CSV table of C-alpha atoms and ligand atoms in Angstrom, one decimal:
chain,number,residue,atom,x,y,z
R,1204,MET,CA,-35.4,27.1,-18.9
R,1205,THR,CA,-37.9,24.8,-17.4
R,1206,ALA,CA,-40.8,26.7,-19.0
R,1207,LEU,CA,-42.4,25.0,-21.9
R,1208,GLU,CA,-44.6,27.9,-22.9
R,1209,GLY,CA,-45.9,27.6,-26.4
R,1210,LYS,CA,-44.8,24.0,-26.7
R,1211,VAL,CA,-46.7,20.8,-26.1
R,1212,ASP,CA,-45.5,19.4,-22.7
R,1213,LEU,CA,-45.2,15.7,-23.5
R,1214,SER,CA,-44.7,14.8,-19.9
R,1215,VAL,CA,-48.5,14.9,-19.5
R,1216,ARG,CA,-48.4,11.7,-21.5
R,1217,ARG,CA,-46.6,10.0,-18.5
R,1218,ALA,CA,-50.1,8.9,-17.3
R,1219,ASP,CA,-50.2,6.6,-20.3
R,1220,PHE,CA,-47.3,4.5,-18.6
R,1221,PRO,CA,-48.6,2.8,-15.6
R,1222,ILE,CA,-45.2,1.8,-14.2
R,1223,LEU,CA,-44.2,5.4,-13.8
R,1224,ALA,CA,-46.6,5.6,-10.8
R,1225,THR,CA,-44.3,3.1,-8.9
R,1226,GLU,CA,-42.9,4.0,-5.6
R,1227,ALA,CA,-39.2,3.0,-5.3
R,1228,ASN,CA,-37.6,2.9,-1.9
R,1229,GLY,CA,-40.2,5.1,-0.4
R,1230,HIS,CA,-40.0,7.8,-3.2
R,1231,PRO,CA,-41.8,8.3,-6.5
R,1232,LEU,CA,-39.9,6.5,-9.1
R,1233,ALA,CA,-37.9,8.8,-11.4
R,1234,TYR,CA,-37.1,6.5,-14.3
R,1235,LEU,CA,-34.0,7.9,-16.0
R,1236,ASP,CA,-32.7,4.7,-17.6
R,1237,ASN,CA,-34.5,4.9,-20.9
R,1238,ALA,CA,-31.4,4.2,-22.9
R,1239,ALA,CA,-31.4,0.7,-21.4
R,1240,THR,CA,-35.1,0.1,-22.1
R,1241,SER,CA,-38.2,2.3,-22.3
R,1242,GLN,CA,-41.4,1.8,-20.3
R,1243,LYS,CA,-44.5,0.6,-22.1
R,1244,PRO,CA,-47.7,2.5,-22.5
R,1245,GLN,CA,-51.0,1.0,-21.4
R,1246,TYR,CA,-52.1,1.0,-25.1
R,1247,VAL,CA,-49.3,-1.5,-26.0
R,1248,LEU,CA,-50.0,-3.6,-22.8
R,1249,ASP,CA,-53.7,-3.7,-23.9
R,1250,VAL,CA,-52.9,-4.8,-27.4
R,1251,LEU,CA,-50.6,-7.6,-26.0
R,1252,ASP,CA,-53.3,-8.7,-23.6
R,1253,LYS,CA,-55.9,-8.8,-26.5
R,1254,TYR,CA,-53.4,-10.8,-28.5
R,1255,TRP,CA,-52.8,-13.4,-25.8
R,1256,THR,CA,-56.4,-13.7,-24.7
R,1257,GLY,CA,-58.1,-13.6,-28.2
R,1258,GLU,CA,-55.7,-14.0,-31.0
R,1259,ASN,CA,-52.8,-16.3,-30.2
R,1260,ALA,CA,-51.8,-18.5,-33.1
R,1261,ASN,CA,-48.8,-19.2,-35.2
R,1262,VAL,CA,-48.5,-17.0,-38.3
R,1263,HIS,CA,-48.2,-17.7,-42.0
R,1264,ARG,CA,-49.1,-21.3,-41.6
R,1265,GLY,CA,-52.6,-21.7,-40.6
R,1266,VAL,CA,-55.8,-21.5,-42.6
R,1267,HIS,CA,-58.0,-21.0,-39.5
R,1268,TYR,CA,-59.5,-17.9,-38.0
R,1269,LEU,CA,-57.0,-17.1,-35.3
R,1270,SER,CA,-54.0,-17.8,-37.5
R,1271,GLN,CA,-55.3,-15.5,-40.2
R,1272,ARG,CA,-56.1,-12.8,-37.6
R,1273,ALA,CA,-52.6,-13.1,-36.0
R,1274,THR,CA,-50.9,-13.1,-39.5
R,1275,ARG,CA,-52.8,-10.0,-40.5
R,1276,HIS,CA,-51.7,-8.0,-37.4
R,1277,PHE,CA,-48.2,-9.4,-37.7
R,1278,ASP,CA,-48.0,-8.2,-41.3
R,1279,ASP,CA,-49.5,-4.9,-40.5
R,1280,SER,CA,-46.7,-4.3,-38.0
R,1281,ARG,CA,-44.1,-5.0,-40.7
R,1282,GLU,CA,-45.8,-2.4,-42.8
R,1283,LYS,CA,-45.8,0.1,-39.9
R,1284,VAL,CA,-42.0,-0.4,-39.5
R,1285,ARG,CA,-41.5,0.2,-43.2
R,1286,VAL,CA,-43.2,3.6,-42.8
R,1287,LEU,CA,-41.3,4.2,-39.5
R,1288,LEU,CA,-38.0,3.8,-41.4
R,1289,ASN,CA,-39.2,5.1,-44.8
R,1290,ALA,CA,-38.0,1.9,-46.4
R,1291,ALA,CA,-39.0,1.3,-50.0
R,1292,SER,CA,-40.5,-2.1,-49.4
R,1293,THR,CA,-41.4,-4.5,-46.6
R,1294,LYS,CA,-38.9,-6.9,-48.3
R,1295,GLU,CA,-36.3,-4.8,-46.7
R,1296,VAL,CA,-37.7,-5.1,-43.2
R,1297,ILE,CA,-36.4,-8.2,-41.4
R,1298,LEU,CA,-37.8,-8.9,-38.0
R,1299,THR,CA,-35.2,-10.0,-35.5
R,1300,LYS,CA,-35.0,-10.6,-31.8
R,1301,GLY,CA,-33.0,-7.4,-31.2
R,1302,CYS,CA,-30.5,-5.0,-32.6
R,1303,THR,CA,-27.7,-7.3,-31.6
R,1304,GLU,CA,-29.2,-10.2,-33.7
R,1305,GLY,CA,-29.5,-7.8,-36.7
R,1306,ILE,CA,-25.8,-6.9,-36.6
R,1307,ASN,CA,-24.8,-10.5,-36.1
R,1308,LEU,CA,-26.9,-11.5,-39.0
R,1309,VAL,CA,-25.2,-9.0,-41.3
R,1310,ALA,CA,-21.7,-9.7,-40.0
R,1311,THR,CA,-22.2,-13.5,-40.3
R,1312,CYS,CA,-23.8,-13.4,-43.8
R,1313,LEU,CA,-21.0,-11.2,-45.1
R,1314,THR,CA,-18.6,-14.2,-44.4
R,1315,GLY,CA,-20.7,-16.5,-46.5
R,1316,PRO,CA,-20.8,-17.0,-50.3
R,1317,SER,CA,-21.9,-13.8,-52.1
R,1318,PRO,CA,-20.3,-11.0,-54.2
R,1319,TYR,CA,-19.8,-9.1,-50.9
R,1320,ARG,CA,-18.0,-11.8,-49.1
R,1321,LEU,CA,-15.3,-10.6,-46.7
R,1322,ARG,CA,-11.8,-11.9,-47.4
R,1323,GLU,CA,-8.4,-12.1,-45.9
R,1324,GLY,CA,-6.8,-8.7,-45.6
R,1325,ASP,CA,-10.1,-6.8,-45.8
R,1326,GLU,CA,-10.7,-4.1,-43.2
R,1327,ILE,CA,-13.8,-3.4,-41.2
R,1328,LEU,CA,-14.1,0.0,-39.5
R,1329,VAL,CA,-16.1,0.6,-36.4
R,1330,SER,CA,-16.0,3.8,-34.3
R,1331,THR,CA,-14.4,3.8,-30.8
R,1332,MET,CA,-17.8,4.7,-29.3
R,1333,GLU,CA,-19.6,1.5,-30.5
R,1334,HIS,CA,-21.7,-0.7,-28.3
R,1335,HIS,CA,-20.1,-4.1,-28.0
R,1336,SER,CA,-22.9,-5.4,-30.2
R,1337,ASN,CA,-21.4,-3.5,-33.1
R,1338,ILE,CA,-17.9,-4.6,-32.3
R,1339,VAL,CA,-17.9,-8.2,-31.3
R,1340,PRO,CA,-20.0,-9.6,-34.3
R,1341,TRP,CA,-17.4,-8.0,-36.6
R,1342,GLN,CA,-14.5,-9.4,-34.6
R,1343,LEU,CA,-16.1,-12.9,-35.0
R,1344,ALA,CA,-16.6,-12.3,-38.7
R,1345,ALA,CA,-13.0,-11.0,-39.1
R,1346,GLU,CA,-11.5,-14.0,-37.3
R,1347,ARG,CA,-13.4,-16.4,-39.6
R,1348,VAL,CA,-12.0,-14.8,-42.8
R,1349,GLY,CA,-8.7,-13.2,-41.7
R,1350,ALA,CA,-9.9,-9.6,-42.0
R,1351,SER,CA,-9.3,-6.9,-39.3
R,1352,VAL,CA,-11.5,-4.6,-37.3
R,1353,ASN,CA,-10.1,-1.2,-36.9
R,1354,PRO,CA,-11.4,1.6,-34.6
R,1355,ILE,CA,-12.2,5.0,-36.0
R,1356,PRO,CA,-10.9,7.5,-33.4
R,1357,ILE,CA,-13.1,10.0,-31.7
R,1358,THR,CA,-12.3,13.5,-30.3
R,1359,ASP,CA,-12.3,14.5,-26.7
R,1360,ALA,CA,-15.8,15.9,-27.1
R,1361,GLY,CA,-17.0,12.4,-28.2
R,1362,GLU,CA,-17.4,13.0,-31.9
R,1363,ILE,CA,-16.1,10.8,-34.7
R,1364,ASP,CA,-12.9,12.2,-36.1
R,1365,LEU,CA,-13.9,12.5,-39.7
R,1366,ASP,CA,-10.4,13.4,-40.9
R,1367,ALA,CA,-9.1,10.2,-39.4
R,1368,TYR,CA,-12.0,8.3,-40.9
R,1369,ALA,CA,-11.3,9.7,-44.4
R,1370,HIS,CA,-7.6,8.7,-43.9
R,1371,MET,CA,-8.6,5.1,-42.9
R,1372,LEU,CA,-10.9,4.8,-45.9
R,1373,ALA,CA,-8.0,5.7,-48.2
R,1374,SER,CA,-6.4,2.4,-47.6
R,1375,GLY,CA,-8.6,0.9,-50.3
R,1376,ARG,CA,-9.2,-2.2,-48.2
R,1377,VAL,CA,-12.2,-1.1,-46.2
R,1378,LYS,CA,-15.2,-3.3,-47.1
R,1379,VAL,CA,-17.5,-2.4,-44.2
R,1380,VAL,CA,-18.1,0.5,-41.9
R,1381,GLY,CA,-20.2,0.0,-38.7
R,1382,VAL,CA,-21.3,3.1,-36.8
R,1383,VAL,CA,-23.8,4.0,-34.1
R,1384,HIS,CA,-26.4,6.6,-35.0
R,1385,ILE,CA,-26.8,7.9,-31.4
R,1386,SER,CA,-24.2,6.8,-28.8
R,1387,ASN,CA,-25.8,5.1,-25.8
R,1388,SER,CA,-22.8,6.2,-23.7
R,1389,LEU,CA,-22.2,9.8,-24.8
R,1390,GLY,CA,-25.5,10.8,-26.4
R,1391,THR,CA,-23.5,12.0,-29.5
R,1392,ILE,CA,-25.7,12.1,-32.7
R,1393,ASN,CA,-23.3,11.0,-35.4
R,1394,PRO,CA,-23.4,12.4,-39.0
R,1395,VAL,CA,-24.3,9.0,-40.4
R,1396,LYS,CA,-25.4,10.4,-43.7
R,1397,GLU,CA,-22.0,11.9,-44.4
R,1398,ILE,CA,-20.3,8.8,-42.9
R,1399,ALA,CA,-22.3,6.6,-45.3
R,1400,ARG,CA,-21.5,8.9,-48.3
R,1401,MET,CA,-17.8,8.7,-47.6
R,1402,ALA,CA,-17.9,4.9,-47.1
R,1403,HIS,CA,-19.7,4.4,-50.4
R,1404,GLU,CA,-17.2,6.6,-52.2
R,1405,ALA,CA,-14.5,4.2,-50.9
R,1406,GLY,CA,-16.5,1.2,-52.0
R,1407,ALA,CA,-17.5,0.0,-48.5
R,1408,LEU,CA,-20.9,-1.1,-47.2
R,1409,VAL,CA,-22.4,0.7,-44.2
R,1410,LEU,CA,-24.3,-0.6,-41.2
R,1411,VAL,CA,-25.8,2.0,-38.8
R,1412,ASP,CA,-26.7,0.8,-35.4
R,1413,GLY,CA,-29.9,2.7,-34.7
R,1414,ALA,CA,-30.7,1.3,-31.3
R,1415,GLN,CA,-30.7,4.7,-29.6
R,1416,ALA,CA,-31.9,6.7,-32.6
R,1417,GLY,CA,-35.1,4.7,-33.1
R,1418,PRO,CA,-36.9,6.0,-30.0
R,1419,HIS,CA,-35.9,9.6,-30.4
R,1420,SER,CA,-35.8,10.6,-34.0
R,1421,LEU,CA,-37.5,10.1,-37.3
R,1422,ILE,CA,-35.4,7.7,-39.3
R,1423,ASP,CA,-35.2,7.9,-43.1
R,1424,VAL,CA,-33.1,5.1,-44.4
R,1425,LEU,CA,-33.5,6.3,-48.0
R,1426,ASP,CA,-32.1,9.7,-47.1
R,1427,LEU,CA,-29.3,8.3,-45.0
R,1428,ASP,CA,-28.5,5.8,-47.8
R,1429,ALA,CA,-27.4,3.2,-45.1
R,1430,ASP,CA,-27.0,-0.3,-46.5
R,1431,PHE,CA,-28.1,-1.8,-43.2
R,1432,TYR,CA,-29.9,-0.2,-40.3
R,1433,THR,CA,-30.8,-1.9,-37.0
R,1434,LEU,CA,-33.4,-1.1,-34.4
R,1435,SER,CA,-33.9,-2.2,-30.8
R,1436,CYS,CA,-37.6,-2.2,-30.3
R,1437,HIS,CA,-37.8,-2.6,-26.6
R,1438,LYS,CA,-36.3,0.9,-26.5
R,1439,ILE,CA,-39.2,2.1,-28.6
R,1440,TYR,CA,-42.0,1.4,-26.1
R,1441,ALA,CA,-42.4,-2.2,-27.5
R,1442,PRO,CA,-41.8,-5.5,-25.8
R,1443,THR,CA,-38.4,-7.1,-25.4
R,1444,GLY,CA,-37.3,-9.7,-27.9
R,1445,VAL,CA,-38.0,-7.8,-31.0
R,1446,GLY,CA,-35.7,-5.9,-33.3
R,1447,VAL,CA,-35.5,-4.8,-36.9
R,1448,LEU,CA,-32.9,-5.2,-39.5
R,1449,TYR,CA,-33.4,-2.9,-42.5
R,1450,GLY,CA,-31.2,-4.1,-45.5
R,1451,LYS,CA,-31.2,-2.9,-49.0
R,1452,GLN,CA,-33.2,-5.4,-51.2
R,1453,HIS,CA,-30.4,-6.1,-53.6
R,1454,LEU,CA,-28.0,-6.8,-50.8
R,1455,MET,CA,-30.3,-9.0,-48.8
R,1456,GLU,CA,-31.1,-10.9,-52.0
R,1457,ALA,CA,-27.4,-11.4,-52.7
R,1458,LEU,CA,-26.4,-12.5,-49.2
R,1459,PRO,CA,-26.8,-16.1,-48.2
R,1460,PRO,CA,-29.4,-17.0,-45.4
R,1461,TYR,CA,-28.4,-16.7,-41.8
R,1462,HIS,CA,-30.5,-19.3,-39.9
R,1463,GLY,CA,-32.0,-22.4,-41.6
R,1464,GLY,CA,-35.4,-23.8,-40.7
R,1465,GLY,CA,-39.1,-23.5,-41.3
R,1466,ASP,CA,-40.5,-20.4,-43.1
R,1467,MET,CA,-37.2,-19.4,-44.7
R,1468,ILE,CA,-37.4,-22.1,-47.5
R,1469,ARG,CA,-39.2,-22.4,-50.8
R,1470,THR,CA,-38.5,-26.1,-51.3
R,1471,VAL,CA,-36.5,-28.6,-49.2
R,1472,ALA,CA,-35.0,-31.8,-50.6
R,1473,PHE,CA,-32.0,-33.8,-49.7
R,1474,GLU,CA,-30.7,-33.0,-53.2
R,1475,GLY,CA,-30.8,-29.3,-52.4
R,1476,THR,CA,-32.9,-26.6,-50.7
R,1477,THR,CA,-34.2,-23.3,-52.2
R,1478,TYR,CA,-34.9,-20.3,-50.1
R,1479,ALA,CA,-37.9,-18.1,-49.7
R,1480,ASP,CA,-38.2,-14.5,-51.0
R,1481,LEU,CA,-37.4,-11.6,-48.7
R,1482,PRO,CA,-38.0,-11.0,-45.9
R,1483,ALA,CA,-38.9,-14.7,-45.0
R,1484,LYS,CA,-35.4,-15.8,-46.2
R,1485,TYR,CA,-34.0,-14.3,-43.0
R,1486,GLU,CA,-36.8,-15.3,-40.6
R,1487,ALA,CA,-36.4,-18.9,-39.9
R,1488,GLY,CA,-38.7,-20.5,-37.3
R,1489,THR,CA,-41.7,-19.1,-35.4
R,1490,PRO,CA,-41.2,-15.4,-34.9
R,1491,ASN,CA,-42.0,-13.4,-31.7
R,1492,VAL,CA,-45.6,-12.9,-32.9
R,1493,ALA,CA,-46.8,-11.1,-29.8
R,1494,GLY,CA,-43.7,-8.9,-29.7
R,1495,VAL,CA,-44.1,-7.9,-33.3
R,1496,ILE,CA,-47.8,-7.1,-32.8
R,1497,GLY,CA,-46.7,-5.1,-29.7
R,1498,LEU,CA,-44.2,-3.2,-31.9
R,1499,GLY,CA,-47.0,-2.2,-34.3
R,1500,ALA,CA,-49.0,-1.0,-31.3
R,1501,ALA,CA,-45.9,1.0,-30.1
R,1502,ILE,CA,-45.7,2.7,-33.5
R,1503,ASP,CA,-49.4,3.5,-33.4
R,1504,TYR,CA,-48.9,4.9,-29.9
R,1505,ILE,CA,-46.0,7.2,-31.0
R,1506,ALA,CA,-48.2,8.3,-33.9
R,1507,SER,CA,-50.9,9.3,-31.4
R,1508,VAL,CA,-48.3,11.5,-29.6
R,1509,GLY,CA,-47.7,13.1,-33.0
R,1510,ARG,CA,-51.4,13.7,-33.7
R,1511,GLU,CA,-51.6,15.5,-30.4
R,1512,ALA,CA,-48.4,17.5,-31.0
R,1513,GLN,CA,-49.5,18.7,-34.4
R,1514,GLY,CA,-53.1,19.0,-33.4
R,1515,ALA,CA,-54.2,17.4,-36.5
R,1516,GLU,CA,-54.7,14.0,-38.1
R,1517,GLY,CA,-52.1,13.1,-40.7
R,1518,GLY,CA,-50.9,10.0,-42.3
R,1519,LEU,CA,-48.7,7.6,-40.3
R,1520,ARG,CA,-45.4,9.0,-41.5
R,1521,SER,CA,-46.5,12.6,-40.8
R,1522,ASN,CA,-47.8,11.8,-37.4
R,1523,LEU,CA,-44.5,10.1,-36.6
R,1524,ALA,CA,-42.6,13.1,-37.8
R,1525,ALA,CA,-44.6,15.4,-35.6
R,1526,ALA,CA,-44.1,12.9,-32.6
R,1527,PHE,CA,-40.4,12.7,-33.0
R,1528,GLY,CA,-40.0,16.4,-33.5
R,1529,ALA,CA,-41.8,17.0,-30.1
R,1530,ILE,CA,-40.1,14.1,-28.5
R,1531,HIS,CA,-36.6,15.2,-29.4
R,1532,GLU,CA,-37.3,18.8,-28.3
R,1533,GLN,CA,-38.6,17.6,-24.9
R,1534,GLU,CA,-35.8,15.2,-24.3
R,1535,ILE,CA,-32.9,17.6,-25.3
R,1536,GLY,CA,-34.6,20.3,-23.2
R,1537,LEU,CA,-34.5,18.0,-20.2
R,1538,ALA,CA,-30.9,16.8,-20.9
R,1539,ARG,CA,-29.6,20.3,-21.3
R,1540,TYR,CA,-31.3,21.6,-18.2
R,1541,ALA,CA,-29.9,18.6,-16.2
R,1542,THR,CA,-26.4,19.1,-17.7
R,1543,GLU,CA,-26.3,22.8,-16.8
R,1544,ARG,CA,-27.4,22.1,-13.2
R,1545,LEU,CA,-25.1,19.1,-12.8
R,1546,LEU,CA,-22.1,21.2,-13.9
R,1547,GLU,CA,-22.6,23.3,-10.8
R,1548,ILE,CA,-21.5,20.4,-8.7
R,1549,PRO,CA,-17.8,20.7,-8.0
R,1550,GLY,CA,-15.6,17.9,-9.5
R,1551,LEU,CA,-18.4,16.7,-11.9
R,1552,ARG,CA,-17.4,16.0,-15.5
R,1553,ILE,CA,-19.8,15.4,-18.3
R,1554,THR,CA,-18.5,12.7,-20.6
R,1555,GLY,CA,-19.7,13.5,-24.1
R,1556,THR,CA,-19.9,17.1,-25.0
R,1557,ALA,CA,-20.7,16.8,-28.7
R,1558,THR,CA,-22.5,19.7,-30.4
R,1559,GLU,CA,-25.2,17.4,-31.6
R,1560,LYS,CA,-26.5,15.4,-28.6
R,1561,ALA,CA,-29.6,13.4,-27.7
R,1562,GLY,CA,-31.3,13.2,-24.2
R,1563,ILE,CA,-28.4,11.2,-22.7
R,1564,VAL,CA,-26.2,12.7,-19.8
R,1565,SER,CA,-23.2,10.8,-18.8
R,1566,PHE,CA,-21.0,12.0,-16.0
R,1567,VAL,CA,-18.4,11.1,-13.5
R,1568,LEU,CA,-17.6,12.6,-10.0
R,1569,ALA,CA,-14.1,13.2,-8.9
R,1570,ARG,CA,-14.4,11.1,-5.7
R,1571,ALA,CA,-17.4,8.8,-6.0
R,1572,HIS,CA,-17.5,5.7,-8.2
R,1573,PRO,CA,-20.4,5.6,-10.6
R,1574,HIS,CA,-21.7,2.5,-8.9
R,1575,ASP,CA,-21.9,4.4,-5.6
R,1576,ILE,CA,-23.7,7.2,-7.4
R,1577,GLY,CA,-26.2,4.7,-8.9
R,1578,THR,CA,-26.8,2.9,-5.6
R,1579,ILE,CA,-27.3,6.1,-3.6
R,1580,LEU,CA,-29.6,7.5,-6.2
R,1581,ASP,CA,-31.6,4.3,-6.1
R,1582,GLN,CA,-32.2,5.0,-2.4
R,1583,GLU,CA,-33.9,8.2,-3.5
R,1584,GLY,CA,-36.1,6.4,-6.1
R,1585,ILE,CA,-34.0,7.6,-9.0
R,1586,ALA,CA,-33.1,4.9,-11.6
R,1587,ILE,CA,-30.0,5.7,-13.6
R,1588,ARG,CA,-27.3,3.4,-15.1
R,1589,ALA,CA,-23.7,3.1,-13.9
R,1590,GLY,CA,-21.1,1.0,-15.6
R,1591,HIS,CA,-19.3,0.7,-19.0
R,1592,HIS,CA,-22.6,0.7,-20.9
R,1593,CYS,CA,-21.3,-2.2,-23.1
R,1594,CYS,CA,-18.7,0.3,-24.4
R,1595,MET,CA,-15.4,-0.9,-22.9
R,1596,PRO,CA,-13.2,0.5,-25.7
R,1597,LEU,CA,-14.9,3.9,-25.2
R,1598,MET,CA,-14.3,3.8,-21.5
R,1599,LYS,CA,-10.6,3.2,-22.1
R,1600,ARG,CA,-10.5,6.2,-24.5
R,1601,LEU,CA,-12.2,8.4,-21.9
R,1602,GLY,CA,-9.8,7.2,-19.3
R,1603,VAL,CA,-12.6,6.1,-16.8
R,1604,PRO,CA,-13.7,2.6,-15.7
R,1605,ALA,CA,-17.3,3.6,-15.9
R,1606,THR,CA,-19.8,6.5,-16.0
R,1607,ALA,CA,-23.1,7.3,-14.4
R,1608,ARG,CA,-25.8,7.9,-17.1
R,1609,ALA,CA,-29.2,9.5,-16.9
R,1610,SER,CA,-31.2,9.0,-20.1
R,1611,PHE,CA,-34.4,10.9,-20.7
R,1612,ALA,CA,-37.6,9.9,-22.4
R,1613,PHE,CA,-40.4,12.3,-23.3
R,1614,TYR,CA,-42.4,11.3,-20.3
R,1615,ASN,CA,-39.8,12.5,-17.9
R,1616,THR,CA,-40.3,15.9,-16.1
R,1617,TYR,CA,-38.1,18.8,-15.1
R,1618,GLU,CA,-38.9,17.9,-11.5
R,1619,GLU,CA,-37.2,14.6,-12.1
R,1620,ALA,CA,-34.2,16.4,-13.5
R,1621,ASP,CA,-34.1,18.5,-10.4
R,1622,ARG,CA,-34.3,15.4,-8.1
R,1623,LEU,CA,-31.4,13.9,-10.1
R,1624,VAL,CA,-29.2,17.0,-9.6
R,1625,GLU,CA,-30.0,17.3,-5.9
R,1626,ALA,CA,-29.3,13.6,-5.3
R,1627,VAL,CA,-25.9,13.8,-7.2
R,1628,GLY,CA,-25.2,16.9,-5.1
R,1629,LYS,CA,-25.8,14.8,-2.0
R,1630,VAL,CA,-23.4,12.1,-3.3
R,1631,HIS,CA,-20.8,14.7,-3.9
R,1632,ALA,CA,-21.2,16.0,-0.3
R,1633,MET,CA,-20.9,12.4,1.2
R,1634,PHE,CA,-17.6,11.7,-0.7
R,1635,GLU,CA,-16.1,15.1,-0.2
G,2166,LIG,C1,-26.2,1.6,-29.2
G,2166,LIG,C2,-26.7,0.3,-28.9
G,2166,LIG,N1,-26.5,-0.7,-29.8
G,2166,LIG,C3,-27.0,-2.0,-29.6
G,2166,LIG,C4,-27.7,-2.3,-28.4
G,2166,LIG,C5,-28.3,-3.7,-28.2
G,2166,LIG,O1,-29.7,-3.7,-28.6
G,2166,LIG,P1,-30.5,-5.0,-28.2
G,2166,LIG,O2,-30.8,-5.0,-26.8
G,2166,LIG,O3,-31.8,-4.8,-29.0
G,2166,LIG,O4,-29.8,-6.1,-28.7
G,2166,LIG,C6,-27.9,-1.3,-27.5
G,2166,LIG,C7,-28.6,-1.6,-26.2
G,2166,LIG,O5,-28.4,-1.0,-25.2
G,2166,LIG,C8,-27.4,0.0,-27.7
G,2166,LIG,O6,-27.6,1.0,-26.8
């Protein structure tokens, strides 16, 4: 199972990530908390350093050399994101400070004046496995207008119950469906294309939370037909403080602005203000210029992994396709191997046994609290996450207060998976 014969072993690329050479508590660091945030390759760090030491300027406002240079790189990044998502136009690529902000933007703007305005009695559906960031913004919006937020049930395996979903859509009052593409807690890969098709048939808009899908799979918003799709870029080897909101052009044109301020206007007068075209309409104030340029570098880095995986130079989209194919294979290989070995530990239960899963392994032990597992593993230099993973309603559904979660990136190794299993075995022995 550990053999990677005939395949590209992407863990050789771990040398690109300087932080992975860290010693933690006297052991080599095994970083298995990639669903929280990914590590950054030297390439991205170098681009950031170059920006801060040789290019720093505000964008879109200056006529001078530095500003023009920064603006060009900033705009280049937006185009790279467009290719990453297969969006039709850069007008549909709104740069935010994170996935959370993107969802808040959509939920808030849907309560403002537009043909899509949420009203009293409307229903918003979100799945039971959502991250709080795809629940709370909808609750805030619903409170504002008198709508309700209703949870779509999930099965014991951690899959969305599509029959129950179809039944809920039949109420005729559903206006929005919010669903996570890949669950950060369970690893489930949801059938978002089918979920979007069903929502559209019922006349509802669909927002897909792609925070965990962005780092691990090739997204195609045109194929998914999602109305809105959000990314969390610090999970895609880019700096913190950057996110992406994809929104269909006709929707983003119809919705009101989110934040007011500089850059998002065409003209300002006390008699009335007019707004800029997309995407500027939703990007008030100075953006995270360095972060966005870092995001462009991260996309280039992923493309370089793809070039290596396919052994040939392709266009950006084809390099990204090759990269994500290899990344997914490596990560699910690691997760399946770890799962099989973890299941040999008596009293260990995997939470999330969906047929379609990404490289996330959540588990509980019969006698040890997840926080104890996390703390003891840390002493062995192994970084995992323990807690509710910002999914309290999901924990309630699973009947546990928390889980321990190991989440793999392509730079992880089978040796690290072995260390995880051995350390969890030790925890089991201690609490027996
Ligand atoms: C599924 C999911 N949605 C949303 C978020 C929030 O993303 P951000 O940190 O970019 O706001 C996360 C972060 O862990 C996540 O896992």
